[in-house]
Every structure is written in C-alpha cells, then in structure tokens.
C-alpha cells in the first residue's frame, strides 16, 4: 500500500488504518472487461491485477503470480463466466464478485415483468388496490409465444394503439419493431417464430410484446430515455444505493407517430442512434441527468420534478423487492444495474428495462468522467480497504436509498422542493450536484477519527 492516493482522503497516513478486510496486503483483482472499469482498477492505489484466464495481464507476464481463482479478492467478471463457474466455485470470506447467480430474474425483459406482476398481485391481495397502484410503472406486457392468446384479446380491446415487440434476451435495440395491426405479427410469426412442433429448431425465441408509450416527453422535438445506476450490495436484507449521475439518451430524429417503422425515431439506444445517417458524433445524443433535472425544473417547476424523481425511487425499490426472495443472495456478490426509464408527457416515469451489464465504454470525455467516478465510488462503497465506518449514507456519488427500509435524508440539499417543508425527505439525489471528491475527503476524515476514538 505504498502508492499515493488519487482520491483525497482515500488512503490513511497511518498504515494500520490501511488494513482492509483482506488484511495488511495489497488487494488482488481480476477483470474481464477492457473499458473504464479496468482503468479504475489499474489506477486504484494498493490494488494489483492478477493474471489468469480472463485477466487482461499479457500472457508473457503470467506465471509471476498465482492465477488460480482463490487468489483474487475482487473479480469484475462477465455474466457468462459467472454462469459457468459459480455453482462449482467456493468463495473465500474475503472475495467479492460482480453479479448475483440468477440476476436474469430482473434483467430479462419477460422475467422482470413476470416478477413485477406477481408482487403486484400479492400486494393487491394483502394491502388492497390503492397500494397495488404503486406498481403502475411498467407498460402492459405479454410474453410470446406463451401468452399470445391473452395478448390477442387485449389487442382487440384496444384497436389502433401501437405495440412494441422485443426479443426477451437481446439488447441494443436488436430485433425490435413497432406495429399497429395483428397482421404485422402474423407476418412476423411466419418469418421469425417457428412453432414448437418444428423439429428443426429448438424452443422458439421468447419475445415480449409491450404497449408502446405513444406520448413520450419530448425535448427539442426528440424522444429520450434516462439511464439510472443502482447498486445492490445485498438482497437479504435489501441494501440499495442510487448514483446521482447518469444521462439521458436522445433519438437523433424528431418524434412522430407517422413513421413507426423508423427505429431512429423510436429507439433511443446509442447503438441504434450512432448508425443514423445524420448522426453527429461531436454533438452526440446525451445529456447529463443533472442537466436534464435543471431543464425540467425550469420548465415544469421544482415540485413536479421532485415528484417525478420520487416515482423513480419507487420503481427502483419495487422492482428489486419483486425479486428479493428469488435472487440467490450471497454476501460475496454485488450488482450494478443500469435502469432505463422513459418519461411521458405527463412527467410520469415508465420502467423500460434493467441491465445487469450497463455499458462501461465511454462515448466521450464527459461520459468517461461520469463512468470513472461512478466505478471508483462503487469500489469506495464496497470498501475492501475497510476505511469507512459502515454507517455512511452517502459515499462519493452514491446515496443509500434503502437498507431494509427507506433511508431518510439528513439535510435538505439543493434538490428538495422549493417550500423545503418535506418531512422525512428520502435520501435520494438523482440528477443533483455531485461534489464527490469533496464529500469523500470529508467521510474519510470522519471515519479516521471515529476509528481512532
Ligand atoms: P434493448 O434491451 O434492446 O435496449 P429496450 O427495451 O431497452 O431494449 O428498448 C430499446 C428502446 O426502445 C428503449 O431505449 C426505448 O427508447 C424504446 N422503447 C422500448 N420499449 C418502449 C415502450 N414500451 N414505449 C416506448 N418506447 C420504448
């Protein structure tokens, strides 16, 4: 632990204070990705990369250090690796690894909705209809082919509305299309989806069909969605952190319902938009969440915007609760989710999907800085160095939203309603000022003096 800390307050001058859960030695990590997370890990004082099968350390350097799996303390692995190895792997007390075993219960589009529907029903049964309405944040959705007949009934009740069809397990807008007529899916069924009786294929690919939000909130005539980062350190008890930073992703082309086949109008994924013929990489298609919050507050009023952000908190907590009893909880695991939220013209947030591996590749300088801060602070929350007290409600840009119950804010910072009267304001600051370095300096100093005394 001899390197100089880059984050002020990060490393104590007293070597005894630098003992982590690992003990009095460097922290050894593995990383399956080559993007901002690797930069963060490589730049972290006292952390050393372990060569191994998935490590980025060149093969020539391998053999200088032990490479069997028990020799790492922290592993930013990909999902495939976890699926292949978790069941046969023994995790030592000190080891931390990305992803819970069955994270897909929340991050596959069909399973997410299935779990939400189940908790909604249970809530209605136990607490009544009004309470169950707090689940009205995902568009009506059916799984195909299993719920095809129920979907057709619903379709006939609402002729003329637009539906969106999405492969359950794909991402980046792949395989998505919009339709108004049942005939369009008849064509799709003939082309893409083969019935089970067709012996030449495996089980048909699962899709979800979802009511399309026809009235998205527009800025400059363009549709956007919001990426929100959420960190879960434990499912039992549920412990949830919300990152203040994030971004809005805009479509490149003005919104219109006349051209429902035009993905550049309707899908806000960067992977889709960057292929648009008039896409300008300089201008890009992102706003920071802070910029968005300021704009919305100026246009719609602080109170309305505060209410909207509170609804996003509700989406986060309800969705996590919907899988709380299903996820295989393991104290070695953590998950950083990327939530995709769409706002409609009434400023109502809709949950579109939850990603277990949100992109950590930076699209520009601002995006790099956001992701670097996000991931550095994630490591600060996990605190393998054991420098914090464990009682913090805020660590850098992460605010503790839920710890077996809602967390109440200590102060009314610059995002609370104008009248400032809110009693028990939630500890939630999405899109608020993120003075993370100053805050880290303060909490590390406080933690040092608490530990000394
Ligand atoms: P993927 O995993 O392929 O990114 P998403 O479910 O996130 O799939 O959808 C891709 C994009 O399509 C979203 O970012 C959003 O812009 C748009 N979209 C998806 N579902 C809806 C919906 N129900 N209403 C309006 N737009 C939607």
Short mmCIF file of C-alpha atoms and ligand atoms in Angstrom, two decimals:
data_model
loop_
_atom_site.label_atom_id
_atom_site.label_comp_id
_atom_site.label_asym_id
_atom_site.label_seq_id
_atom_site.Cartn_x
_atom_site.Cartn_y
_atom_site.Cartn_z
CA UNK A 1 0.00 0.00 0.00
CA UNK A 2 2.76 2.38 -0.82
CA UNK A 3 1.28 4.30 -3.77
CA UNK A 4 -0.09 7.80 -3.33
CA UNK A 5 -3.87 8.01 -3.15
CA UNK A 6 -5.56 9.77 -6.09
CA UNK A 7 -8.79 10.41 -4.27
CA UNK A 8 -8.25 12.87 -1.46
CA UNK A 9 -8.67 11.22 1.90
CA UNK A 10 -8.68 7.79 0.31
CA UNK A 11 -5.54 6.48 1.96
CA UNK A 12 -4.62 6.96 5.55
CA UNK A 13 -1.12 8.07 6.54
CA UNK A 14 -1.34 5.59 9.36
CA UNK A 15 -0.50 2.18 7.86
CA UNK A 16 -2.68 0.43 10.46
CA UNK A 17 -5.71 2.26 9.06
CA UNK A 18 -4.97 0.79 5.64
CA UNK A 19 -5.74 -2.75 6.69
CA UNK A 20 -8.71 -3.92 4.67
CA UNK A 21 -10.92 -6.97 5.09
CA UNK A 22 -8.11 -8.53 3.12
CA UNK A 23 -5.60 -7.82 5.89
CA UNK A 24 -2.33 -6.00 5.65
CA UNK A 25 -1.55 -6.62 1.98
CA UNK A 26 -2.41 -5.41 -1.49
CA UNK A 27 -5.84 -6.18 -2.95
CA UNK A 28 -5.73 -8.53 -5.95
CA UNK A 29 -8.31 -8.11 -8.70
CA UNK A 30 -9.36 -9.73 -11.94
CA UNK A 31 -11.32 -8.00 -14.66
CA UNK A 32 -12.99 -9.45 -17.75
CA UNK A 33 -13.61 -6.13 -19.46
CA UNK A 34 -11.34 -3.69 -21.23
CA UNK A 35 -13.03 -0.39 -20.64
CA UNK A 36 -13.41 2.25 -17.92
CA UNK A 37 -13.63 -0.34 -15.11
CA UNK A 38 -10.16 -1.62 -16.00
CA UNK A 39 -8.76 1.93 -15.89
CA UNK A 40 -10.36 2.44 -12.48
CA UNK A 41 -8.96 -0.80 -11.10
CA UNK A 42 -5.50 -0.16 -12.52
CA UNK A 43 -5.42 3.34 -11.09
CA UNK A 44 -6.51 2.32 -7.63
CA UNK A 45 -3.75 2.61 -5.03
CA UNK A 46 -2.79 -0.70 -3.45
CA UNK A 47 -4.67 -2.85 -5.97
CA UNK A 48 -2.84 -5.32 -8.20
CA UNK A 49 -4.05 -7.18 -11.27
CA UNK A 50 -3.95 -10.97 -11.07
CA UNK A 51 -3.10 -12.78 -14.28
CA UNK A 52 -5.43 -15.60 -15.20
CA UNK A 53 -7.77 -16.99 -17.79
CA UNK A 54 -9.90 -13.88 -18.04
CA UNK A 55 -7.35 -11.37 -16.87
CA UNK A 56 -6.07 -8.60 -19.12
CA UNK A 57 -2.48 -9.11 -17.99
CA UNK A 58 -0.45 -10.25 -21.03
CA UNK A 59 0.31 -13.98 -21.14
CA UNK A 60 4.05 -13.24 -21.02
CA UNK A 61 3.68 -11.84 -17.52
CA UNK A 62 1.59 -14.75 -16.32
CA UNK A 63 3.23 -17.20 -14.00
CA UNK A 64 4.83 -14.42 -11.95
CA UNK A 65 1.80 -14.54 -9.69
CA UNK A 66 -0.54 -17.31 -8.69
CA UNK A 67 -3.51 -17.45 -11.07
CA UNK A 68 -5.94 -19.96 -9.56
CA UNK A 69 -9.30 -18.47 -8.67
CA UNK A 70 -8.78 -18.44 -4.92
CA UNK A 71 -6.02 -15.90 -5.44
CA UNK A 72 -8.17 -12.91 -6.24
CA UNK A 73 -10.04 -10.69 -3.82
CA UNK A 74 -12.20 -8.83 -6.32
CA UNK A 75 -13.49 -10.01 -9.68
CA UNK A 76 -15.32 -7.86 -12.23
CA UNK A 77 -16.39 -10.87 -14.28
CA UNK A 78 -18.76 -11.18 -17.19
CA UNK A 79 -22.10 -12.92 -16.79
CA UNK A 80 -21.12 -15.91 -18.89
CA UNK A 81 -18.13 -16.61 -16.65
CA UNK A 82 -20.31 -16.46 -13.55
CA UNK A 83 -22.91 -18.81 -15.06
CA UNK A 84 -20.24 -21.34 -15.96
CA UNK A 85 -18.32 -21.24 -12.69
CA UNK A 86 -20.48 -20.09 -9.81
CA UNK A 87 -22.11 -23.42 -9.00
CA UNK A 88 -18.82 -25.24 -8.63
CA UNK A 89 -16.86 -22.42 -7.07
CA UNK A 90 -16.01 -21.99 -3.41
CA UNK A 91 -15.77 -18.34 -2.47
CA UNK A 92 -13.47 -17.39 0.36
CA UNK A 93 -14.52 -14.99 3.09
CA UNK A 94 -12.65 -12.06 1.56
CA UNK A 95 -13.78 -12.46 -2.08
CA UNK A 96 -16.18 -10.09 -3.86
CA UNK A 97 -17.61 -10.77 -7.29
CA UNK A 98 -19.89 -8.91 -9.70
CA UNK A 99 -23.38 -10.37 -10.38
CA UNK A 100 -25.74 -12.50 -8.38
CA UNK A 101 -26.15 -16.04 -9.70
CA UNK A 102 -29.66 -15.57 -11.12
CA UNK A 103 -29.56 -11.84 -11.90
CA UNK A 104 -31.57 -12.56 -15.07
CA UNK A 105 -34.75 -12.73 -12.97
CA UNK A 106 -34.68 -8.95 -13.17
CA UNK A 107 -32.68 -8.30 -16.30
CA UNK A 108 -34.51 -10.48 -18.83
CA UNK A 109 -37.44 -8.49 -20.12
CA UNK A 110 -40.02 -11.28 -19.74
CA UNK A 111 -38.89 -12.34 -16.26
CA UNK A 112 -38.79 -8.78 -14.97
CA UNK A 113 -42.43 -8.28 -15.91
CA UNK A 114 -43.43 -11.72 -14.57
CA UNK A 115 -41.89 -10.90 -11.19
CA UNK A 116 -43.44 -7.44 -11.10
CA UNK A 117 -46.87 -8.84 -11.94
CA UNK A 118 -46.56 -11.40 -9.15
CA UNK A 119 -45.63 -8.86 -6.46
CA UNK A 120 -48.34 -6.55 -7.70
CA UNK A 121 -50.97 -9.29 -7.30
CA UNK A 122 -49.67 -10.18 -3.86
CA UNK A 123 -49.75 -6.51 -2.83
CA UNK A 124 -53.33 -6.18 -4.07
CA UNK A 125 -54.36 -9.27 -2.13
CA UNK A 126 -52.65 -8.22 1.09
CA UNK A 127 -52.83 -4.43 1.03
CA UNK A 128 -55.58 -3.54 -1.40
CA UNK A 129 -56.00 -1.92 -4.82
CA UNK A 130 -54.67 1.53 -3.94
CA UNK A 131 -51.34 0.19 -2.73
CA UNK A 132 -51.11 -2.07 -5.80
CA UNK A 133 -51.35 1.03 -7.99
CA UNK A 134 -47.81 1.89 -6.96
CA UNK A 135 -46.84 -0.82 -9.49
CA UNK A 136 -48.34 1.11 -12.42
CA UNK A 137 -44.93 1.95 -13.83
CA UNK A 138 -44.38 -0.70 -16.49
CA UNK A 139 -46.34 -0.72 -19.74
CA UNK A 140 -48.79 -3.61 -20.27
CA UNK A 141 -46.61 -6.52 -21.38
CA UNK A 142 -47.10 -10.13 -22.51
CA UNK A 143 -44.61 -12.89 -23.11
CA UNK A 144 -44.71 -14.52 -26.53
CA UNK A 145 -45.40 -17.16 -27.62
CA UNK A 146 -46.70 -18.36 -24.19
CA UNK A 147 -49.24 -15.52 -23.67
CA UNK A 148 -50.14 -15.00 -27.30
CA UNK A 149 -53.87 -15.65 -26.83
CA UNK A 150 -54.21 -13.29 -23.87
CA UNK A 151 -52.35 -10.68 -25.87
CA UNK A 152 -54.74 -11.07 -28.82
CA UNK A 153 -57.72 -10.49 -26.52
CA UNK A 154 -56.10 -7.34 -25.14
CA UNK A 155 -55.17 -6.22 -28.63
CA UNK A 156 -58.78 -6.46 -29.80
CA UNK A 157 -59.98 -4.38 -26.85
CA UNK A 158 -57.64 -1.52 -27.82
CA UNK A 159 -57.67 -1.39 -31.60
CA UNK A 160 -55.49 1.33 -33.13
CA UNK A 161 -52.87 1.61 -30.38
CA UNK A 162 -49.19 0.89 -31.04
CA UNK A 163 -47.34 -2.14 -29.65
CA UNK A 164 -43.63 -2.80 -29.50
CA UNK A 165 -42.16 -6.27 -29.96
CA UNK A 166 -38.81 -7.07 -28.32
CA UNK A 167 -36.69 -10.23 -28.05
CA UNK A 168 -36.58 -11.05 -24.31
CA UNK A 169 -32.86 -11.65 -24.05
CA UNK A 170 -31.33 -9.31 -26.62
CA UNK A 171 -30.05 -5.78 -26.14
CA UNK A 172 -29.03 -2.62 -28.02
CA UNK A 173 -32.35 -2.45 -29.82
CA UNK A 174 -31.72 -5.69 -31.75
CA UNK A 175 -34.79 -7.38 -33.22
CA UNK A 176 -37.23 -4.68 -32.02
CA UNK A 177 -40.15 -3.43 -34.13
CA UNK A 178 -43.40 -1.49 -33.68
CA UNK A 179 -46.81 -2.47 -35.05
CA UNK A 180 -50.46 -1.45 -35.12
CA UNK A 181 -52.10 -4.38 -36.90
CA UNK A 182 -52.27 -8.01 -35.83
CA UNK A 183 -51.45 -8.88 -39.40
CA UNK A 184 -47.95 -7.48 -38.81
CA UNK A 185 -47.30 -10.16 -36.25
CA UNK A 186 -48.84 -12.81 -38.39
CA UNK A 187 -46.12 -11.94 -40.88
CA UNK A 188 -43.56 -11.94 -38.08
CA UNK A 189 -44.78 -15.32 -36.86
CA UNK A 190 -44.38 -16.76 -40.32
CA UNK A 191 -40.92 -15.30 -40.76
CA UNK A 192 -39.21 -15.39 -37.39
CA UNK A 193 -41.04 -17.51 -34.95
CA UNK A 194 -41.40 -21.20 -35.70
CA UNK A 195 -43.91 -23.20 -33.68
CA UNK A 196 -42.59 -25.76 -31.22
CA UNK A 197 -43.71 -28.61 -33.45
CA UNK A 198 -40.97 -27.66 -35.90
CA UNK A 199 -38.37 -30.27 -35.01
CA UNK A 200 -35.62 -28.49 -36.90
CA UNK A 201 -35.44 -25.73 -34.33
CA UNK A 202 -35.05 -25.55 -30.61
CA UNK A 203 -37.62 -23.80 -28.49
CA UNK A 204 -38.77 -20.60 -30.26
CA UNK A 205 -37.12 -17.38 -29.16
CA UNK A 206 -39.05 -15.65 -26.39
CA UNK A 207 -40.30 -12.14 -27.11
CA UNK A 208 -42.23 -9.60 -25.12
CA UNK A 209 -44.94 -7.54 -26.69
CA UNK A 210 -45.49 -4.29 -24.86
CA UNK A 211 -47.78 -1.31 -25.10
CA UNK A 212 -45.81 1.45 -26.79
CA UNK A 213 -45.63 4.75 -24.88
CA UNK A 214 -47.11 6.99 -27.57
CA UNK A 215 -46.73 10.27 -25.68
CA UNK A 216 -43.07 10.45 -24.64
CA UNK A 217 -41.83 13.69 -23.15
CA UNK A 218 -40.01 15.50 -25.93
CA UNK A 219 -37.13 17.94 -25.70
CA UNK A 220 -36.43 19.83 -28.89
CA UNK A 221 -38.99 17.55 -30.53
CA UNK A 222 -36.93 14.45 -29.74
CA UNK A 223 -37.60 11.43 -27.56
CA UNK A 224 -35.15 10.34 -24.85
CA UNK A 225 -34.80 7.87 -22.01
CA UNK A 226 -32.83 8.11 -18.79
CA UNK A 227 -30.07 5.76 -17.63
CA UNK A 228 -30.05 5.36 -13.84
CA UNK A 229 -27.34 3.44 -11.96
CA UNK A 230 -28.31 1.34 -8.96
CA UNK A 231 -26.01 -0.72 -6.75
CA UNK A 232 -27.28 -3.67 -4.72
CA UNK A 233 -24.84 -4.98 -2.12
CA UNK A 234 -27.27 -7.41 -0.52
CA UNK A 235 -30.75 -8.79 -1.19
CA UNK A 236 -31.29 -10.03 2.33
CA UNK A 237 -31.55 -7.54 3.90
CA UNK A 238 -32.09 -5.43 0.79
CA UNK A 239 -29.42 -2.72 0.61
CA UNK A 240 -29.63 -0.31 -2.30
CA UNK A 241 -27.52 2.66 -3.41
CA UNK A 242 -28.53 5.16 -6.10
CA UNK A 243 -25.93 7.10 -8.11
CA UNK A 244 -26.61 10.83 -8.57
CA UNK A 245 -25.11 10.95 -12.04
CA UNK A 246 -26.41 9.36 -15.21
CA UNK A 247 -27.58 10.56 -18.59
CA UNK A 248 -30.48 11.00 -20.95
CA UNK A 249 -30.10 9.40 -24.40
CA UNK A 250 -31.87 11.22 -27.20
CA UNK A 251 -33.01 9.96 -30.53
CA UNK A 252 -31.48 11.74 -33.46
CA UNK A 253 -34.65 12.34 -35.40
CA UNK A 254 -37.76 14.34 -34.41
CA UNK A 255 -40.52 12.26 -32.87
CA UNK A 256 -43.58 11.37 -34.91
CA UNK A 257 -46.10 8.53 -34.89
CA UNK A 258 -46.38 8.65 -38.68
CA UNK A 259 -43.31 6.54 -39.29
CA UNK A 260 -43.46 3.68 -36.79
CA UNK A 261 -41.02 1.61 -38.79
CA UNK A 262 -38.22 4.19 -38.33
CA UNK A 263 -36.03 2.95 -35.47
CA UNK A 264 -34.04 6.22 -35.42
CA UNK A 265 -37.22 7.98 -34.28
CA UNK A 266 -38.45 5.45 -31.73
CA UNK A 267 -35.44 3.67 -30.19
CA UNK A 268 -33.13 5.80 -28.07
CA UNK A 269 -30.29 3.24 -27.76
CA UNK A 270 -26.91 4.78 -28.58
CA UNK A 271 -26.11 1.57 -30.51
CA UNK A 272 -29.04 2.38 -32.82
CA UNK A 273 -28.65 6.17 -32.98
CA UNK A 274 -24.98 6.17 -33.90
CA UNK A 275 -25.89 4.49 -37.20
CA UNK A 276 -28.41 7.20 -38.14
CA UNK A 277 -27.42 8.82 -41.46
CA UNK A 278 -27.27 12.33 -39.98
CA UNK A 279 -25.72 11.34 -36.61
CA UNK A 280 -23.13 13.85 -35.48
CA UNK A 281 -20.59 12.22 -33.11
CA UNK A 282 -19.44 15.69 -31.96
CA UNK A 283 -22.94 16.69 -30.88
CA UNK A 284 -23.68 13.17 -29.66
CA UNK A 285 -27.06 12.33 -28.25
CA UNK A 286 -26.61 12.57 -24.48
CA UNK A 287 -27.39 14.99 -21.68
CA UNK A 288 -26.23 14.50 -18.10
CA UNK A 289 -29.03 13.72 -15.65
CA UNK A 290 -28.08 16.91 -13.83
CA UNK A 291 -28.62 18.95 -17.00
CA UNK A 292 -31.94 17.17 -17.53
CA UNK A 293 -33.09 17.80 -13.97
CA UNK A 294 -32.24 21.51 -14.21
CA UNK A 295 -34.02 21.83 -17.54
CA UNK A 296 -37.14 20.02 -16.31
CA UNK A 297 -37.26 22.03 -13.06
CA UNK A 298 -37.09 25.29 -15.02
CA UNK A 299 -39.79 24.16 -17.43
CA UNK A 300 -42.20 22.23 -15.19
CA UNK A 301 -41.43 23.50 -11.68
CA UNK A 302 -39.28 22.04 -8.90
CA UNK A 303 -42.12 20.28 -7.05
CA UNK A 304 -43.39 18.41 -10.10
CA UNK A 305 -39.90 17.30 -10.98
CA UNK A 306 -39.19 16.25 -7.40
CA UNK A 307 -42.34 14.12 -7.51
CA UNK A 308 -41.20 12.54 -10.76
CA UNK A 309 -37.80 11.64 -9.28
CA UNK A 310 -39.57 10.19 -6.22
CA UNK A 311 -41.53 7.95 -8.58
CA UNK A 312 -38.21 6.71 -9.99
CA UNK A 313 -37.17 5.75 -6.42
CA UNK A 314 -40.41 3.79 -6.17
CA UNK A 315 -39.64 1.99 -9.44
CA UNK A 316 -36.20 1.01 -8.16
CA UNK A 317 -37.38 -0.31 -4.82
CA UNK A 318 -40.49 -2.13 -6.08
CA UNK A 319 -38.56 -3.82 -8.88
CA UNK A 320 -35.85 -5.04 -6.51
CA UNK A 321 -38.44 -6.21 -3.99
CA UNK A 322 -40.14 -8.19 -6.74
CA UNK A 323 -37.08 -10.48 -6.93
CA UNK A 324 -35.86 -10.17 -3.36
CA UNK A 325 -36.99 -13.66 -2.39
CA UNK A 326 -35.89 -15.23 -5.67
CA UNK A 327 -32.36 -13.93 -6.10
CA UNK A 328 -29.79 -16.28 -4.60
CA UNK A 329 -28.36 -13.93 -2.02
CA UNK A 330 -24.66 -14.30 -1.43
CA UNK A 331 -22.57 -11.92 0.66
CA UNK A 332 -19.76 -12.19 -1.89
CA UNK A 333 -21.92 -10.83 -4.73
CA UNK A 334 -22.96 -7.34 -5.73
CA UNK A 335 -24.72 -5.97 -8.79
CA UNK A 336 -24.61 -2.61 -10.55
CA UNK A 337 -27.79 -2.24 -12.58
CA UNK A 338 -28.46 0.20 -15.39
CA UNK A 339 -32.16 1.12 -15.30
CA UNK A 340 -33.76 2.52 -18.48
CA UNK A 341 -36.59 4.89 -17.66
CA UNK A 342 -38.79 6.69 -20.17
CA UNK A 343 -40.69 9.86 -19.21
CA UNK A 344 -44.07 10.57 -20.77
CA UNK A 345 -45.57 13.98 -21.49
CA UNK A 346 -47.24 13.98 -18.03
CA UNK A 347 -43.79 13.54 -16.48
CA UNK A 348 -44.65 10.02 -15.44
CA UNK A 349 -41.62 7.67 -15.45
CA UNK A 350 -42.01 4.23 -17.06
CA UNK A 351 -39.64 1.34 -16.46
CA UNK A 352 -38.46 0.03 -19.82
CA UNK A 353 -35.77 -2.39 -18.77
CA UNK A 354 -32.99 -3.19 -16.30
CA UNK A 355 -29.48 -4.11 -17.47
CA UNK A 356 -27.04 -6.23 -15.46
CA UNK A 357 -24.12 -5.13 -17.61
CA UNK A 358 -24.74 -1.48 -18.47
CA UNK A 359 -22.20 -0.23 -20.99
CA UNK A 360 -18.96 0.90 -19.35
CA UNK A 361 -17.42 2.05 -22.60
CA UNK A 362 -17.15 5.83 -22.74
CA UNK A 363 -18.55 7.73 -25.70
CA UNK A 364 -16.57 10.93 -24.94
CA UNK A 365 -14.72 12.84 -22.23
CA UNK A 366 -17.81 13.71 -20.16
CA UNK A 367 -19.08 10.14 -20.38
CA UNK A 368 -15.64 8.85 -19.35
CA UNK A 369 -15.56 11.11 -16.30
CA UNK A 370 -19.07 10.04 -15.29
CA UNK A 371 -18.21 6.34 -15.55
CA UNK A 372 -14.83 6.75 -13.87
CA UNK A 373 -16.42 8.50 -10.86
CA UNK A 374 -19.31 6.01 -10.78
CA UNK A 375 -17.00 2.98 -10.67
CA UNK A 376 -14.40 4.49 -8.33
CA UNK A 377 -17.18 5.29 -5.89
CA UNK A 378 -18.64 1.81 -6.30
CA UNK A 379 -15.31 0.46 -5.03
CA UNK A 380 -15.45 3.04 -2.26
CA UNK A 381 -18.89 1.72 -1.24
CA UNK A 382 -17.69 -1.89 -1.26
CA UNK A 383 -14.76 -0.66 0.85
CA UNK A 384 -12.47 -3.67 0.63
CA UNK A 385 -9.86 -1.44 2.27
CA UNK A 386 -12.10 -1.11 5.33
CA UNK A 387 -11.59 2.61 5.65
CA UNK A 388 -15.18 3.60 6.35
CA UNK A 389 -17.41 3.07 9.37
CA UNK A 390 -20.18 1.18 7.51
CA UNK A 391 -22.73 3.76 8.74
CA UNK A 392 -22.34 6.22 5.84
CA UNK A 393 -25.48 7.32 3.99
CA UNK A 394 -23.51 8.81 1.17
CA UNK A 395 -20.23 7.67 -0.35
CA UNK A 396 -19.00 9.90 -3.18
CA UNK A 397 -21.80 9.99 -5.75
CA UNK A 398 -23.75 7.04 -4.28
CA UNK A 399 -26.61 7.72 -1.85
CA UNK A 400 -28.03 4.96 0.31
CA UNK A 401 -31.67 4.68 -0.73
CA UNK A 402 -32.77 1.59 1.14
CA UNK A 403 -31.33 -0.51 3.95
CA UNK A 404 -34.01 -2.98 4.96
CA UNK A 405 -36.30 0.07 4.82
CA UNK A 406 -36.26 3.61 3.41
CA UNK A 407 -33.36 5.89 4.30
CA UNK A 408 -34.21 9.41 5.31
CA UNK A 409 -32.00 12.31 4.25
CA UNK A 410 -30.03 14.20 6.88
CA UNK A 411 -30.38 17.55 5.21
CA UNK A 412 -32.42 19.34 2.60
CA UNK A 413 -29.85 19.77 -0.11
CA UNK A 414 -30.35 21.68 -3.32
CA UNK A 415 -32.85 19.26 -4.86
CA UNK A 416 -35.67 19.35 -2.28
CA UNK A 417 -38.97 21.10 -3.04
CA UNK A 418 -38.96 24.88 -3.08
CA UNK A 419 -41.07 25.11 0.09
CA UNK A 420 -38.44 22.93 1.80
CA UNK A 421 -41.10 21.59 4.14
CA UNK A 422 -40.70 17.94 3.26
CA UNK A 423 -40.67 15.87 6.42
CA UNK A 424 -38.58 12.71 6.13
CA UNK A 425 -37.14 13.52 2.71
CA UNK A 426 -35.84 10.34 1.09
CA UNK A 427 -32.08 10.09 0.79
CA UNK A 428 -32.31 10.34 -2.96
CA UNK A 429 -30.43 12.82 -5.14
CA UNK A 430 -30.64 11.57 -8.71
CA UNK A 431 -29.52 14.40 -11.00
CA UNK A 432 -28.34 16.56 -8.09
CA UNK A 433 -24.98 18.25 -7.68
CA UNK A 434 -22.23 15.64 -7.31
CA UNK A 435 -19.28 17.06 -5.37
CA UNK A 436 -17.97 13.55 -4.88
CA UNK A 437 -14.31 14.32 -4.22
CA UNK A 438 -15.07 16.87 -1.50
CA UNK A 439 -17.56 14.51 0.08
CA UNK A 440 -15.09 11.60 0.03
CA UNK A 441 -12.45 13.73 1.71
CA UNK A 442 -14.93 14.53 4.49
CA UNK A 443 -16.15 11.00 5.13
CA UNK A 444 -12.66 9.51 5.14
CA UNK A 445 -11.54 12.09 7.68
CA UNK A 446 -14.60 11.44 9.84
CA UNK A 447 -14.14 7.68 9.58
CA UNK A 448 -10.50 8.01 10.62
CA UNK A 449 -11.34 9.93 13.76
CA UNK A 450 -14.26 7.59 14.62
CA UNK A 451 -11.95 4.59 14.28
CA UNK A 452 -9.23 6.23 16.39
CA UNK A 453 -11.59 7.02 19.26
P1 LIG B 1 -32.87 -3.20 -25.64
O1 LIG B 1 -32.55 -4.13 -24.50
O2 LIG B 1 -32.73 -3.85 -26.96
O3 LIG B 1 -32.18 -1.88 -25.49
P2 LIG B 1 -35.27 -1.84 -24.66
O4 LIG B 1 -36.41 -2.50 -24.00
O5 LIG B 1 -34.36 -1.05 -23.77
O6 LIG B 1 -34.44 -2.93 -25.49
O7 LIG B 1 -35.82 -0.91 -25.79
C1 LIG B 1 -34.99 -0.15 -26.65
C2 LIG B 1 -35.51 1.27 -26.80
O8 LIG B 1 -36.83 1.23 -27.36
C3 LIG B 1 -35.68 1.99 -25.48
O9 LIG B 1 -34.48 2.61 -25.11
C4 LIG B 1 -36.78 2.98 -25.80
O10 LIG B 1 -36.27 4.11 -26.45
C5 LIG B 1 -37.64 2.22 -26.79
N1 LIG B 1 -38.77 1.53 -26.11
C6 LIG B 1 -38.74 0.28 -25.59
N2 LIG B 1 -39.93 -0.05 -25.06
C7 LIG B 1 -40.73 1.01 -25.23
C8 LIG B 1 -42.10 1.30 -24.90
N3 LIG B 1 -42.88 0.40 -24.29
N4 LIG B 1 -42.59 2.51 -25.25
C9 LIG B 1 -41.81 3.43 -25.87
N5 LIG B 1 -40.52 3.23 -26.21
C10 LIG B 1 -39.98 2.03 -25.91
#
